[in-house]
Short mmCIF file of C-alpha atoms and ligand atoms in Angstrom, two decimals:
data_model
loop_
_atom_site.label_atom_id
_atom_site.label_comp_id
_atom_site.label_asym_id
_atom_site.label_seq_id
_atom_site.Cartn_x
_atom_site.Cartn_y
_atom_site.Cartn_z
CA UNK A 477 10.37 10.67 20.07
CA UNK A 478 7.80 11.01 22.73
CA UNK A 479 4.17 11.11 21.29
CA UNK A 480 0.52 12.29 22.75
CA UNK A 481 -2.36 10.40 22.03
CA UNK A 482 -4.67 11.67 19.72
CA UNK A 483 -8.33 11.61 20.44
CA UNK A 484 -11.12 11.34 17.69
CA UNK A 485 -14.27 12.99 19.25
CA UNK A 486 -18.01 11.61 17.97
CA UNK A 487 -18.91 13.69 15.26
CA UNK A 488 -21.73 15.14 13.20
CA UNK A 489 -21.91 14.47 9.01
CA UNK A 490 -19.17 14.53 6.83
CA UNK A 491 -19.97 16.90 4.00
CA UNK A 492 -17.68 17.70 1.30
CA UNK A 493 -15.59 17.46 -1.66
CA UNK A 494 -11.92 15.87 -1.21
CA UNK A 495 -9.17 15.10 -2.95
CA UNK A 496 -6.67 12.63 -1.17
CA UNK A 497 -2.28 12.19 -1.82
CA UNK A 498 -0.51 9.90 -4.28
CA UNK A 499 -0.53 6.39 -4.59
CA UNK A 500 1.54 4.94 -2.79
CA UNK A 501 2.57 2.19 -4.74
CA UNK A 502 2.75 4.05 -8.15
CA UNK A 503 4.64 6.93 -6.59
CA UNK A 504 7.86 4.12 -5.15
CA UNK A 505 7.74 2.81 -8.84
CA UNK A 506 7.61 5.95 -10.16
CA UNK A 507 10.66 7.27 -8.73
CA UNK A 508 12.64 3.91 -9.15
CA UNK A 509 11.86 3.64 -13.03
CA UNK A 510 12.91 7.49 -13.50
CA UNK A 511 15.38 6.98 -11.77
CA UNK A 512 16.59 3.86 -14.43
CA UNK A 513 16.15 5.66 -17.06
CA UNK A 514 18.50 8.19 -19.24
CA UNK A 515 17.16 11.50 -19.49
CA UNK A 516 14.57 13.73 -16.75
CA UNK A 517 11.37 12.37 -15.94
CA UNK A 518 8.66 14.53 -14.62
CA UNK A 519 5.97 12.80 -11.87
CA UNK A 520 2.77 14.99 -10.96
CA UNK A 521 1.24 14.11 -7.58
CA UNK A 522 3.55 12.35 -5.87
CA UNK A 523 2.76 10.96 -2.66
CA UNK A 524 4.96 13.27 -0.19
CA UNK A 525 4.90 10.56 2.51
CA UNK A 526 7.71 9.59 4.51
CA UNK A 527 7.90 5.90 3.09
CA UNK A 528 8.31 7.35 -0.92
CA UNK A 529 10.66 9.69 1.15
CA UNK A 530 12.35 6.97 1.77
CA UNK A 531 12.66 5.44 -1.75
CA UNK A 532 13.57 8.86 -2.98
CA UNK A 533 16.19 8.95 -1.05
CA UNK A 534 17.55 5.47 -1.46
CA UNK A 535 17.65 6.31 -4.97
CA UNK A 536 19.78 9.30 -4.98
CA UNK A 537 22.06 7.15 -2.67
CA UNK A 538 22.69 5.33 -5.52
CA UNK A 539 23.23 7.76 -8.37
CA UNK A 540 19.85 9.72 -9.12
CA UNK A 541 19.14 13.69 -9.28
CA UNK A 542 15.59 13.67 -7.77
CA UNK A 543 14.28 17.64 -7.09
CA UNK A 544 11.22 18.74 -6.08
CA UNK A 545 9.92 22.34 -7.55
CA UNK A 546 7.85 24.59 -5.38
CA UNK A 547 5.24 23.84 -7.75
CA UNK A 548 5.26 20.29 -6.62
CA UNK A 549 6.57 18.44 -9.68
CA UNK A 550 9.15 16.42 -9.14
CA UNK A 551 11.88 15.91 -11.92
CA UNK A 552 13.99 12.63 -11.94
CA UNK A 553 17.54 12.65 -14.29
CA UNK A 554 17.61 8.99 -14.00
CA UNK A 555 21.13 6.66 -14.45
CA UNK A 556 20.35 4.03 -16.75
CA UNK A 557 19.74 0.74 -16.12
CA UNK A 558 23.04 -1.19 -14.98
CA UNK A 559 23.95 2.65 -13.67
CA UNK A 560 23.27 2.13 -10.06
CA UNK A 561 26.08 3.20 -8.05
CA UNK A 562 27.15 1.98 -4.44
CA UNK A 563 25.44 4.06 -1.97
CA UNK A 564 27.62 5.98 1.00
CA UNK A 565 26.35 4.17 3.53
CA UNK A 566 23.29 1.77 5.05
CA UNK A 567 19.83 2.94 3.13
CA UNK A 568 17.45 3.89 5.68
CA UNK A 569 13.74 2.36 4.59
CA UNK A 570 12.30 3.57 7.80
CA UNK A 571 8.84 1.51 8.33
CA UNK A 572 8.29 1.01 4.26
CA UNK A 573 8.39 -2.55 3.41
CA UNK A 574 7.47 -1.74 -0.50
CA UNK A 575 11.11 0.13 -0.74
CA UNK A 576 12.83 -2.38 1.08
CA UNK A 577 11.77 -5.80 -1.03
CA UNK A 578 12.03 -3.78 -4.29
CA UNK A 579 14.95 -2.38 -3.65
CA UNK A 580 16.48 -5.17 -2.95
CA UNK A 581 15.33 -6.69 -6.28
CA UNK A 582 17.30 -3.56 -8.04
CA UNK A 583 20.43 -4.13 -5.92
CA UNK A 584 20.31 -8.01 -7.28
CA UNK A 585 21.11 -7.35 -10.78
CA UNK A 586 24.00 -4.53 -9.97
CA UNK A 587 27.66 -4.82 -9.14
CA UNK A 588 26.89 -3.38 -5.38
CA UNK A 589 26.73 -3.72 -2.06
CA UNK A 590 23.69 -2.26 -0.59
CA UNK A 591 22.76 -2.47 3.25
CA UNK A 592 19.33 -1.97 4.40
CA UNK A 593 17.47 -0.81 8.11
CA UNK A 594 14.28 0.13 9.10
CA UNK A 595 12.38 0.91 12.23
CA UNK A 596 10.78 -1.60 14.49
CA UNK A 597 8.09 -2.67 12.52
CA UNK A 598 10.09 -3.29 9.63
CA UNK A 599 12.61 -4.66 11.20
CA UNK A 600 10.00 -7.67 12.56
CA UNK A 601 8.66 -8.54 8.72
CA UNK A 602 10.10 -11.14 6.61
CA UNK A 603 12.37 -10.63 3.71
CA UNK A 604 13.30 -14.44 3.27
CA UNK A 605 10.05 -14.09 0.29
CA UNK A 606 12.53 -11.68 -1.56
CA UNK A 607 15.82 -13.18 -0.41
CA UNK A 608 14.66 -16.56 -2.11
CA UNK A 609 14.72 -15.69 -5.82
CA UNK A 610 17.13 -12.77 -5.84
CA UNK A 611 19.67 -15.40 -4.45
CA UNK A 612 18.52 -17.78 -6.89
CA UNK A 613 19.21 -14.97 -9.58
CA UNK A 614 22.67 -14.84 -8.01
CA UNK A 615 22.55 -12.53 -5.58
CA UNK A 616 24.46 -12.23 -2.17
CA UNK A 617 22.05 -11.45 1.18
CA UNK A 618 22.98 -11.98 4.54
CA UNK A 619 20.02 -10.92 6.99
CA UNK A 620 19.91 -10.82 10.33
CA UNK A 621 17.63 -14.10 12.23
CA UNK A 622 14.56 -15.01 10.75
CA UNK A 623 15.51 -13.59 7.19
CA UNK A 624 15.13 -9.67 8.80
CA UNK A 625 16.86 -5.70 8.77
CA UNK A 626 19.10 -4.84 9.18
CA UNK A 627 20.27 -7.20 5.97
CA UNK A 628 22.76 -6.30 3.16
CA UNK A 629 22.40 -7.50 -0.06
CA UNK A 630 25.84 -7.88 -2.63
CA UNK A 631 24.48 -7.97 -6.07
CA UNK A 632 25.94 -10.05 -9.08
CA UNK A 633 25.77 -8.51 -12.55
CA UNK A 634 25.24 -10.18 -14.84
CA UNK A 635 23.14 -11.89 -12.52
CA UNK A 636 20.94 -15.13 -13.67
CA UNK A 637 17.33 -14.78 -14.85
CA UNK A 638 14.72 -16.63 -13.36
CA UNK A 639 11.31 -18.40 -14.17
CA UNK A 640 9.88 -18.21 -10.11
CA UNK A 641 5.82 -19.12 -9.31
CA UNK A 642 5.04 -16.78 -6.58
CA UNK A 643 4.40 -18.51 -2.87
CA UNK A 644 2.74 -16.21 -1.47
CA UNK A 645 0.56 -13.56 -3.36
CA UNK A 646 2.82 -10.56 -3.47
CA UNK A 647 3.19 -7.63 -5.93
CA UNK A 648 6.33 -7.15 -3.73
CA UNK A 649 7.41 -10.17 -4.23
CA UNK A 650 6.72 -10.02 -7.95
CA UNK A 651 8.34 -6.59 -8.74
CA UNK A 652 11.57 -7.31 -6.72
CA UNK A 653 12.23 -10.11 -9.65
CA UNK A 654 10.92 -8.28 -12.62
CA UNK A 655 13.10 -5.18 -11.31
CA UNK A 656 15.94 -7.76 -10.83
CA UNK A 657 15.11 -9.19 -14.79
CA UNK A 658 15.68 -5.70 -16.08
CA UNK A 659 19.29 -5.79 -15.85
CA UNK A 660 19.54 -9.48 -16.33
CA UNK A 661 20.27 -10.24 -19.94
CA UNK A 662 17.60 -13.07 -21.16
CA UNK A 663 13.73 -13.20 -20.17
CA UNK A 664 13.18 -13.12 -16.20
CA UNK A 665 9.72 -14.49 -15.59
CA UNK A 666 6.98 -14.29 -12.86
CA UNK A 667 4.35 -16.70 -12.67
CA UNK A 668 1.03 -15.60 -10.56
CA UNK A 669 -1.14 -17.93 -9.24
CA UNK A 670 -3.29 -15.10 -8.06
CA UNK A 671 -3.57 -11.73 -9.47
CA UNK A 672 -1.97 -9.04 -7.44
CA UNK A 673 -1.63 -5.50 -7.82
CA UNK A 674 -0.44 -4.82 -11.38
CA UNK A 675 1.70 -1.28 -11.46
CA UNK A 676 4.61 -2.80 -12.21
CA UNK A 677 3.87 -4.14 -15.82
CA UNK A 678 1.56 -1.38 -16.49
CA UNK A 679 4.68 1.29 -15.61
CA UNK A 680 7.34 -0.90 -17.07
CA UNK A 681 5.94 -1.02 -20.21
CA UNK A 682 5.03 2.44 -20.13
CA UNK A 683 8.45 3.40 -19.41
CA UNK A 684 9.55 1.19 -22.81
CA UNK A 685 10.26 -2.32 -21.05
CA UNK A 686 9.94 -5.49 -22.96
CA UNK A 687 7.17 -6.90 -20.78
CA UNK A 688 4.49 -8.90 -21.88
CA UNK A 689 2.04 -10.73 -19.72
CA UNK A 690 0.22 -13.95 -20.59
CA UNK A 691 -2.58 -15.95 -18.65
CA UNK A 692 -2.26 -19.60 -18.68
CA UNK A 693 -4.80 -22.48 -18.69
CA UNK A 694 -5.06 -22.30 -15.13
CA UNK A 695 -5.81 -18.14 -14.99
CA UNK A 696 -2.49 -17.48 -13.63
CA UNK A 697 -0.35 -14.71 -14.77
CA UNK A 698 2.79 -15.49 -16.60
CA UNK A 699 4.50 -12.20 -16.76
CA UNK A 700 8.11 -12.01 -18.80
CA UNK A 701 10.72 -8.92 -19.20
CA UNK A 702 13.96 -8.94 -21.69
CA UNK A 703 16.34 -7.50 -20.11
CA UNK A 704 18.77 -5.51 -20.59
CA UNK A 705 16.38 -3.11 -20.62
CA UNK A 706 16.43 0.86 -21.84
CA UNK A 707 13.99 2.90 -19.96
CA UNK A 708 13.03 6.08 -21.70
CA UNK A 709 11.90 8.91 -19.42
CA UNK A 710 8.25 9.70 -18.76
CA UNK A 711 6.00 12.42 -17.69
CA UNK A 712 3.63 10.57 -15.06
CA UNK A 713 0.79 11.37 -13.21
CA UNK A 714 -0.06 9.92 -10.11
CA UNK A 715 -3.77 9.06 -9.36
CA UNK A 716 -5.57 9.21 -5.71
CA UNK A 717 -4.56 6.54 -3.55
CA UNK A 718 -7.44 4.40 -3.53
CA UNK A 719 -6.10 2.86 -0.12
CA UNK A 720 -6.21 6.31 1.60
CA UNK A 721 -9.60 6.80 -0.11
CA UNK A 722 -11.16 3.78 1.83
CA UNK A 723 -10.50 5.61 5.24
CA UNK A 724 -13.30 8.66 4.08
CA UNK A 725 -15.05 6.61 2.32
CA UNK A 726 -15.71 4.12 5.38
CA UNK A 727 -16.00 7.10 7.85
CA UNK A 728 -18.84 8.70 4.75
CA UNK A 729 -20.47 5.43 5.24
CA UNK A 730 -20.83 5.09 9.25
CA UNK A 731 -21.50 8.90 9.83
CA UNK A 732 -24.86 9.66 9.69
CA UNK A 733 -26.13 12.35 7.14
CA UNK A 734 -22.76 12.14 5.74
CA UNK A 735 -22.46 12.92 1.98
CA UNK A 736 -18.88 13.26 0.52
CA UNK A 737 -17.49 13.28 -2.79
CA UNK A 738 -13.71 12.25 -3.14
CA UNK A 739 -12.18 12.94 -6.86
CA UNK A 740 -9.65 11.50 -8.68
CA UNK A 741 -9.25 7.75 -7.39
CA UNK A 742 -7.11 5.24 -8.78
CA UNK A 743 -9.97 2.22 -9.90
CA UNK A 744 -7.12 0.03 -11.00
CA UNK A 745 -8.96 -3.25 -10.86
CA UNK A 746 -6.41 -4.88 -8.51
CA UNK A 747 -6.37 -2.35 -5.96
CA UNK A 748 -10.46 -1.84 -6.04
CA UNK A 749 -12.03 -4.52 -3.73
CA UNK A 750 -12.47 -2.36 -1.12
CA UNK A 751 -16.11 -0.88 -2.73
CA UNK A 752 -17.10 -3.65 -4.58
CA UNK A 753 -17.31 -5.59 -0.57
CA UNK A 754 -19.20 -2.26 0.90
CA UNK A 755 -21.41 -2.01 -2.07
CA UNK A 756 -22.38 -5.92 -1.13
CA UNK A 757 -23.06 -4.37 2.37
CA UNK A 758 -25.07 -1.98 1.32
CA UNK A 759 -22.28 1.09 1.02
CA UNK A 760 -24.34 3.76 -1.07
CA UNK A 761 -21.13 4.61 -3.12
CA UNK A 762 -21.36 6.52 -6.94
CA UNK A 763 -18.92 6.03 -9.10
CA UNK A 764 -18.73 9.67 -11.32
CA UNK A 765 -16.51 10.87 -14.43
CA UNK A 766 -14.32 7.47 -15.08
CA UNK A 767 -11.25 8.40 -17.15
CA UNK A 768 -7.77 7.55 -17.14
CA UNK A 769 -4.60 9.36 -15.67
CA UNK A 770 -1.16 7.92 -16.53
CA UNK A 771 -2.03 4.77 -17.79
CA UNK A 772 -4.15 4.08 -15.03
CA UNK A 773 -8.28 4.61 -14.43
CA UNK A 774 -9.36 7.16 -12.06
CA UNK A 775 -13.00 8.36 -11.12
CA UNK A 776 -14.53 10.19 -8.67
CA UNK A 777 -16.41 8.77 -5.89
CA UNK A 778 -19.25 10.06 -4.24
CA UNK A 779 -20.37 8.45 -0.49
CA UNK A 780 -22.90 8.93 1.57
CA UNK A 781 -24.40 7.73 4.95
CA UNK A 782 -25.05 3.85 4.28
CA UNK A 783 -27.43 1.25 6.64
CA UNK A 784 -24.66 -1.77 6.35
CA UNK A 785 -25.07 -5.62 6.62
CA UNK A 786 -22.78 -8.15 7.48
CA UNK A 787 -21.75 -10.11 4.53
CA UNK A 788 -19.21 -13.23 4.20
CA UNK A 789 -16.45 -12.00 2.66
CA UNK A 790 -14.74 -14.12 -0.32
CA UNK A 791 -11.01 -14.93 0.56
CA UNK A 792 -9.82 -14.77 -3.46
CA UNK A 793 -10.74 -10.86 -3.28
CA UNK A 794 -7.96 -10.58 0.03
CA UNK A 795 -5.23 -9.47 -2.76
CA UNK A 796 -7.33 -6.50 -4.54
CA UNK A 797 -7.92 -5.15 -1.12
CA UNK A 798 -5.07 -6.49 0.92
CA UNK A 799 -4.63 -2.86 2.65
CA UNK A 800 -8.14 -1.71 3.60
CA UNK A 801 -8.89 -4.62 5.99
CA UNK A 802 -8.62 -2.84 8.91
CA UNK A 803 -11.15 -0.34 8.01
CA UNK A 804 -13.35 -2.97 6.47
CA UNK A 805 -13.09 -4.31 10.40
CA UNK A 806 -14.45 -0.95 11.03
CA UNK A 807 -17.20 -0.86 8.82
CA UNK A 808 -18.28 -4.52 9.77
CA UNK A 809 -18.58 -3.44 13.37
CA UNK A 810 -21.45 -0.40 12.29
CA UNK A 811 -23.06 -3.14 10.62
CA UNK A 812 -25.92 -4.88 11.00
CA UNK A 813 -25.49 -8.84 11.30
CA UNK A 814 -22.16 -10.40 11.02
CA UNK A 815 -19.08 -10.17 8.81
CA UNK A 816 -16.82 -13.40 8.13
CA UNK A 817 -13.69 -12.41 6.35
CA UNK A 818 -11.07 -15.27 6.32
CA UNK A 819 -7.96 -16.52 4.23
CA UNK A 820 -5.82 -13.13 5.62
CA UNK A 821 -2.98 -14.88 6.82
CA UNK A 822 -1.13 -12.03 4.75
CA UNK A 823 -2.13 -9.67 7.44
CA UNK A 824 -0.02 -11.00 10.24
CA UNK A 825 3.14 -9.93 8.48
CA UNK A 826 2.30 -6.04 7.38
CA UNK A 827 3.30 -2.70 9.41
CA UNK A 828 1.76 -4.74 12.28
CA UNK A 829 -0.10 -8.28 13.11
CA UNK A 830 -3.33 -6.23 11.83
CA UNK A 831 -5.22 -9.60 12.76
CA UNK A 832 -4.17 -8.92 16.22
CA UNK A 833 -3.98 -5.39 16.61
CA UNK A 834 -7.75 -4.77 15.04
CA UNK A 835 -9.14 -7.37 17.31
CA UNK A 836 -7.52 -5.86 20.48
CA UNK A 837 -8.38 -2.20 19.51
CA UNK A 838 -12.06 -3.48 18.45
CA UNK A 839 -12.76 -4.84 21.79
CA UNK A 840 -11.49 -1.54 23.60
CA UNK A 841 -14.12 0.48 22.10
CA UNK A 842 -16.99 -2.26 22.93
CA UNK A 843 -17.19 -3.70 19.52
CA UNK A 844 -18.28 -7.62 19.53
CA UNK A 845 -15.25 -9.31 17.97
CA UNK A 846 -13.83 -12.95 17.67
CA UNK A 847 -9.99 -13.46 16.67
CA UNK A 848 -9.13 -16.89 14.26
CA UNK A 849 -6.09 -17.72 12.60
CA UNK A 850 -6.53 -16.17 9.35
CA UNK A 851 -9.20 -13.38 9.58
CA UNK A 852 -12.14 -11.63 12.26
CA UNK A 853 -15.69 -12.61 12.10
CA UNK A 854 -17.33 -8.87 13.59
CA UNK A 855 -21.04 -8.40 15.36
CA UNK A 856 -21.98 -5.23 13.94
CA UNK A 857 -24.01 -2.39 16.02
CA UNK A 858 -27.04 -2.32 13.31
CA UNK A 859 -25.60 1.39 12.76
CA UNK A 860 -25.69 2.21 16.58
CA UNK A 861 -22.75 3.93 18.47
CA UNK A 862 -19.91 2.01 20.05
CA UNK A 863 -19.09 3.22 23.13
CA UNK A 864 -15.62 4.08 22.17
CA UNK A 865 -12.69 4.36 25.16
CA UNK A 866 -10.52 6.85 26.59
CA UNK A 867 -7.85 4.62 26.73
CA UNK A 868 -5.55 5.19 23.91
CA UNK A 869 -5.38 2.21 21.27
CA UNK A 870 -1.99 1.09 20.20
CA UNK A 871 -1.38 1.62 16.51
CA UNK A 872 1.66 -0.62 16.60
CA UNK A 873 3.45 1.74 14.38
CA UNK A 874 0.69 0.90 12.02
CA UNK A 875 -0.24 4.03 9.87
CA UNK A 876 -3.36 2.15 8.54
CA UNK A 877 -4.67 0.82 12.17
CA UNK A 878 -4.22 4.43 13.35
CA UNK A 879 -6.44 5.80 10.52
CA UNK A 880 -8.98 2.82 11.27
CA UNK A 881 -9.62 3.97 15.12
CA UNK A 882 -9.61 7.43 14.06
CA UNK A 883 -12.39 6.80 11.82
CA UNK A 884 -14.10 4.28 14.09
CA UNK A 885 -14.02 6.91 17.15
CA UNK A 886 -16.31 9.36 14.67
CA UNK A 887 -19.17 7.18 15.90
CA UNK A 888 -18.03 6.03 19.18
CA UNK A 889 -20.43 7.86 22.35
CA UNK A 890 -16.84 8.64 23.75
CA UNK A 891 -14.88 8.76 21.04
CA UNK A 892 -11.34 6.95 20.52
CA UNK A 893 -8.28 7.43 21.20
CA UNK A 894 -4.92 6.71 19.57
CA UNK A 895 -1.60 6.51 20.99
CA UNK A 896 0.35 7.91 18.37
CA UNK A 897 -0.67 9.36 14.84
CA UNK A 898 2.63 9.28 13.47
CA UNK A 899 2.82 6.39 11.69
CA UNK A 900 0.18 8.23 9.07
CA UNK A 901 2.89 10.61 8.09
CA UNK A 902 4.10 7.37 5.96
CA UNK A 903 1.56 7.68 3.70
CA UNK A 904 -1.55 10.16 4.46
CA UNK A 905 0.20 13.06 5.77
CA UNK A 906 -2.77 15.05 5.63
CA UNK A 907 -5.38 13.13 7.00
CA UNK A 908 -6.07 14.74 10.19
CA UNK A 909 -6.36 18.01 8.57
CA UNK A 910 -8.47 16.33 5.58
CA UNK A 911 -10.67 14.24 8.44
CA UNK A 912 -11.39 18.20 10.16
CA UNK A 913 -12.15 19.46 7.34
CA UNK A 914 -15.54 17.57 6.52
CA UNK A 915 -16.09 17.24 10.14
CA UNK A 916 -16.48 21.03 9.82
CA UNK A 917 -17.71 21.84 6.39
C1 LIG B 2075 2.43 -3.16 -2.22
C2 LIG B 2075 2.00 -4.46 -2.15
C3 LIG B 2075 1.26 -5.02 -1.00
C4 LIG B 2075 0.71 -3.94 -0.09
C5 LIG B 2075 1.71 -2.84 0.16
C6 LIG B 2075 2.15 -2.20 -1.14
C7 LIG B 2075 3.18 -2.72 -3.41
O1 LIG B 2075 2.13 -5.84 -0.26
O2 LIG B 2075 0.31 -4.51 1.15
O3 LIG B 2075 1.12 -1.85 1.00
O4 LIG B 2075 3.31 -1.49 -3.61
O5 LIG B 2075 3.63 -3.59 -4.17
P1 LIG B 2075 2.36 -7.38 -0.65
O6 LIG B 2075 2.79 -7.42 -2.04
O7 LIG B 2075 3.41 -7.87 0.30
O8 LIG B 2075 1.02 -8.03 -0.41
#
């Protein structure tokens, strides 16, 4: 596909009230527990991005009835756990690395053989973190060099539970086994050195699992599921995607005169770094009406034109914001003073090397930036303009750098440019219209 870059003119406030898609992460678990379970499920506010696409389909691949209505509901008549049945051919994750590795747990603990591709970006990221304990719980994987797609993955059933202490910090990592344990007669458990994102208990046990989770003398997180389980089907309602929020929010706080109001965002504790770290730079951000939608808390946010400092930020808070980095990047260089971040090693292996890629695309639009091994320390502009580039930045196939450069270009003399906006479609699809849209009102 040949693309055009996209160019993201200086602009005057952002004013208005938005609402932004799905979460990402709920909506993938959402359709993968209905689809477990015996009886229809209903799911409100599903993220409609290509990588849930992705998962939906994968799922009906493998037994499912997944529908959307025209009113947007989707309805899931789910197989049962141990129901999975062996897909037609390879399952196509295209550049989503949450359907691949929990997926793969699913496919562990059936009798099937399951192969899975992606695009180019997926294809460089490492599955040897997942292909470690699902073989251990008995599963077959061969992957291509380097533990990579395309790989196929023969599952045992029953397959062998597990007691694994996570490596690396990685709610992917985590829900592949617990999705494994749910076929897996006996207790599968996770231990978690450091908290990371926490859907999947909160949406297993809401869907009737025999989960419990325990913290031990050392604050980690044992969690532990019985399998074999019987999911019951749900209605579920899926909150704002606090991870698309951040790209407003940040482009709110840089704008000047900006004042916008974004409703309905998913506060999940795990997932809410993000505004706790712009808050500490001086991010004038209002939290309004805190409630809770499907088992999760939501509130609405509202942001306006902030003077930002530099701050050192704490490496334990990497895995409650592990996504909104890049934009962070963007926020630091508006600052005033310097921003340390450090301890992201995590962020060489997602969509893209976002280490890499922010630095490089930083630097093109004249922001003062210095590369280490595991994070970017950023000279910020005191609130000043960049002056922004008309050479287009590569996104890498990276739908989260893309939405960082558009946002930066906002307050760039010449704006910024970015090679090619499609990789948003994987999980903003309407950000360029939503981005307009207080640009204008
Ligand atoms: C996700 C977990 C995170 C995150 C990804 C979504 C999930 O990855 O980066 O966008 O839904 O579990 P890791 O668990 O690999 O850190």
């Amino acid at each position: 596909m040949t693309t055009a870059p996209t160019r993201f003119a200086p602009s005057g406030p952002l004013t208005g009230t938005v609402s932004v898609p799905g979460d990402k992460s709920i909506s993938h678990r959402s359709l993968m527990l209905s689809a477990l379970a015996v009886g229809e499920s209903r799911i409100t506010g599903l993220l409609e991005g290509e990588d849930v696409l992705a998962t939906a389909a994968a799922m009906r691949a493998m037994g499912a009835d997944i529908l959307r209505g025209d009113d947007g509901v989707w309805t899931v008549h789910g197989v049962g756990v141990g129901g999975l049945m062996q897909p037609g051919q390879a399952l196509d994750m295209g550049n989503s690395g949450t359907s691949t590795r929990l997926l793969m747990g699913l496919v562990a603990s059936h009798a099937i053989t399951c192969t899975f591709t992606g695009d180019a970006s997926l294809s460089h990221r490492p599955m040897g973190r997942v292909i470690e304990p699902l073989s251990a719980m008995g599963a077959d994987v061969s992957a291509s060099p380097g533990g990579r797609l395309p790989l196929m993955v023969r599952g045992l059933a029953p397959a062998v539970p597990l007691e694994y202490r996570l490596p690396v910090a990685s709610a992917q990592v985590k829900s592949a086994v617990l999705l494994a344990g749910l076929n897996i007669p006996g207790v599968t458990r996770v231990i978690e050195p450091v908290a990371t994102r926490d859907h999947s208990e909160r949406m297993l046990k809401g869907f009737g699992a025999d989960i419990s989770v325990e913290t031990d003398a050392d604050g980690a997180r044992i969690i532990s599921i019985t399998g074999e389980a019987e999911l019951k089907p749900q209605t579920i309602a899926v909150p704002g995607d606090p991870s698309s929020a951040a790209f407003p929010i940040v482009a709110a706080l840089i704008v000047p005169g900006s004042d916008v109001t974004l409703t309905g965002i998913g506060m999940n504790p795990t997932r809410a770094g993000l505004i706790g770290v712009l808050r500490d730079m001086g991010g004038d951000i209002e939290t309004l009406d805190e409630r809770e939608v499907g088992g999760e808390p939501v509130a609405d946010l509202r942001v306006r034109h902030s003077a930002l400092s530099g701050i050192d930020v704490p490496p334990d808070i990497a895995p409650s914001m592990i996504d909104e980095f890049p934009v962070l990047f963007v926020a630091a260089a508006f600052a005033k003073g310097t921003t340390r971040t450090s301890g992201l090693d995590e962020l060489r292996v997602k969509e893209s090397d976002r280490i890499a890629v922010m630095a490089a695309g930083l630097a093109e639009i004249g922001a003062q930036v210095e590369e280490a091994e595991d994070g970017l320390t950023i000279i910020g502009t005191s609130g000043d303009m960049l002056p922004g580039s008309a050479h287009p930045i590569a996104s890498s196939l990276d739908h989260r750098i893309a939405m960082s450069f558009a946002v930066a270009g906002l307050h760039c003399r010449d704006g910024a440019s970015v090679d090619d906006m499609h990789p948003v479609q994987t999980s903003f699809p309407t950000f360029e219209p939503m981005l307009r849209g207080l640009a204008e009102a």
